[in-house]
């Protein structure tokens, strides 16, 4: 049976790629941004709000969903799509990043990561194999391999050792993925026979380690490849160089996903370096903190200058928030602590991000990406309203 | 110039009244329920969510809006409708109830209530005249007179003295309202020339005091009349008797508003006693606490029995929440502390309340209100799922 997962590269322009990702839950046009739906919900959004903002794919966090409500419960309810009422594609991470950043008293060795839940202190083991099994139960369209996440900065030796372990884990993840897919191993209750699996390139900011990681991960063979371990505090210029050098080493006809990035400028800059997929909490988290992205730069809505500002957040934006409300009202809602502030601000920020991706795709298809990029960066930096 | 405010009594059935309230911001079909938009926002709802739920009029709290962002700011922005982006009718309370329940170190005498803001401790004076002026600036379609709110229980003497003061305040409110409307007094920056003003009947649970209060308030003359000082802890049966006796003393061809009530059953029971308008925080506050109203009784969504319940909250409900999600998912969102839980639950509870009002109106127009009432009360009590 042919996999329902495929990627077609439709056009390239100035280093940027226009593509189409097909999954058993529908098509994703790339370059794509994936809003982060940590616990089965993109914070403050309903699923139809996401559709309205233009989301074609969202991300779910395996760590959170495994702990609550539990991957086995979700599998009994037919998988994550059905459980959360989102019928479009979903990518799940491996859970590793949250184990490294959120869980308590973790112990990592070759087998995997033992950790205590941040919710109730209970002890759990996340191994390459269980990371695959959990994601099989969740039934995402794209599952990620378990990798080791290093803090920045890390020494070359540390980075090399960690990268090599991540490669070994990737091989185990692929073997487990094949076993689940072929029904060879013990029954895990997989809910999406069309699931694909992406490998992750590590290696920190050392390009020769990145190259080795890329080559060895590609040798294992995945449906797509991610660049992990960036956007963790390294200088922006360095991140762009690593993205650029690493992306060119990846297979041309498979999707490339830069994990955890970034600002709107980062998205445009990394599309220019050959990236197809992004995820980041910035638009949603910043929205709840009153930090808004606009075509003219960032706005901190609590600033007193907006107290009587009748204009919309972003005159160029067509979202409900910008069509309906003034900056003055949004400032009031934020200062009054109203939940609706989070709702309206999130809808705007996500619309801004997703609209930026739409414009990027249009520019590539018009073979005018470089012109778009220059104008976007100039416009975004022209008025950094509340830097 | 004829006032844009009018009330037409269209039909009566089994004590219930079908009516139509006309204001300069549109028509309200009565009996009507008014969602409470405390600080210029019905918590967790966008204005279009309210429209979708069937809201025709909302309530704004003068105390909150006066303190933040301020009635003068709102007046400069064109009034409350324009400031919050709600083009339909709005009723504002006088601010008195929150001064009595929220403000710190209040001192009440014949002039009015001096209080300290719960936000910053600043000292303010709310008098009958300023309550009128503030509401004139907010520009609501219906303004309420300032009355004194007593705690329950209160002695007969206390209640009589307080009721008499409320009548004197009502007369001052009406004089100030006339002065603002005719442009006779100092300029207050009124933003809605079509504003109407309702008097409030007090008198606690003493029917002779209620009667005197009604007669004297009617003698002053208002566009409509409210029953205040109920739903404050008195036995339900007693409340129904007071509503019944007081409502029958009010002018037949003017609207009657029962303040602060109540449960869905209270709404049905008080419609049967001749009430046209209601407001209550119950549907919105309970929603945020996971307490949901359904056609089969109340549901506490955090109850473990819903952990894997695939059914919608209320199979009889057509709201987005019930059309899209299972009880299992709603329980997960609530336990995970997701903001979307508040959004989805509020949309459902308000839809339930507003749909109940729609069914009430339909039953009256079919001259079948009593039948509806019996069936509604039986159905709501049949399964008090999580009492």
XYZ file of C-alpha atoms in Angstrom, chain A residues 38-49 52 65 68-69 73 76-78 82-85 288 307-310 320 323-326 328-329 332-333 335-340 342-344 347, chain B residues 38-49 52 65 68-69 73 76-78 82-85 288 307-310 320 323-326 328-329 332-333 335-340 342-344 347:
96
model
C 0.587 22.000 23.569
C -2.133 20.122 25.441
C -4.472 19.404 22.549
C -5.443 23.070 22.238
C -3.693 26.058 20.707
C -4.057 28.321 23.702
C -7.119 30.624 23.557
C -8.128 29.288 20.128
C -10.963 27.091 19.058
C -10.292 24.804 16.121
C -12.437 26.933 13.848
C -10.500 30.028 14.911
C -10.063 31.057 10.040
C -0.503 14.618 26.086
C -2.581 14.242 30.587
C -5.030 12.932 29.447
C -7.003 7.340 26.561
C -9.251 4.675 22.829
C -11.051 7.820 21.694
C -9.802 7.261 18.142
C -10.753 12.932 16.704
C -10.199 13.637 20.408
C -9.551 17.343 19.852
C -11.880 17.827 16.883
C -1.207 36.499 25.887
C -5.061 54.410 25.581
C -7.160 56.397 23.110
C -5.820 55.045 19.829
C -8.801 54.409 17.557
C -11.544 39.723 13.177
C -11.664 44.438 11.560
C -13.614 44.987 14.781
C -11.584 46.631 17.502
C -9.365 49.608 18.266
C -7.701 51.495 22.799
C -10.183 48.674 23.465
C -8.329 48.144 28.071
C -9.079 44.405 27.842
C -5.116 45.871 31.496
C -8.445 44.647 32.887
C -7.153 41.084 32.725
C -10.019 39.976 30.485
C -9.735 36.512 28.942
C -11.017 38.004 25.707
C -5.915 36.597 25.056
C -8.461 35.401 22.512
C -8.379 38.530 20.333
C -6.196 35.408 16.760
C -18.660 43.569 33.418
C -15.658 45.461 32.089
C -16.818 46.010 28.520
C -16.466 42.328 27.687
C -18.638 39.326 28.445
C -15.873 37.164 29.866
C -14.275 34.795 27.311
C -16.631 35.973 24.548
C -16.026 38.050 21.487
C -18.909 40.250 20.360
C -19.590 37.960 17.408
C -19.692 34.963 19.743
C -23.980 33.748 17.491
C -16.116 51.027 33.581
C -11.223 51.551 34.269
C -10.864 52.764 31.544
C -12.344 58.174 28.079
C -14.301 60.649 24.049
C -14.201 57.410 22.064
C -17.880 57.861 21.150
C -18.433 52.107 19.793
C -15.613 51.558 22.305
C -16.349 47.864 22.707
C -17.561 47.198 19.162
C -15.411 29.156 33.772
C -13.161 11.173 31.123
C -14.039 9.031 28.115
C -17.543 10.270 27.381
C -17.840 10.740 23.619
C -20.335 25.179 18.316
C -21.526 20.394 17.560
C -17.753 19.932 17.688
C -16.536 18.453 20.940
C -17.048 15.563 23.330
C -14.110 13.909 27.278
C -12.261 16.684 25.447
C -9.433 17.448 29.478
C -9.299 21.152 28.573
C -8.367 19.945 33.953
C -5.407 21.134 31.866
C -6.331 24.735 32.718
C -6.661 25.671 29.043
C -8.197 29.079 28.307
C -10.166 27.427 25.523
C -13.535 28.928 29.382
C -14.303 29.959 25.813
C -16.103 26.736 24.829
C -20.361 29.756 24.566
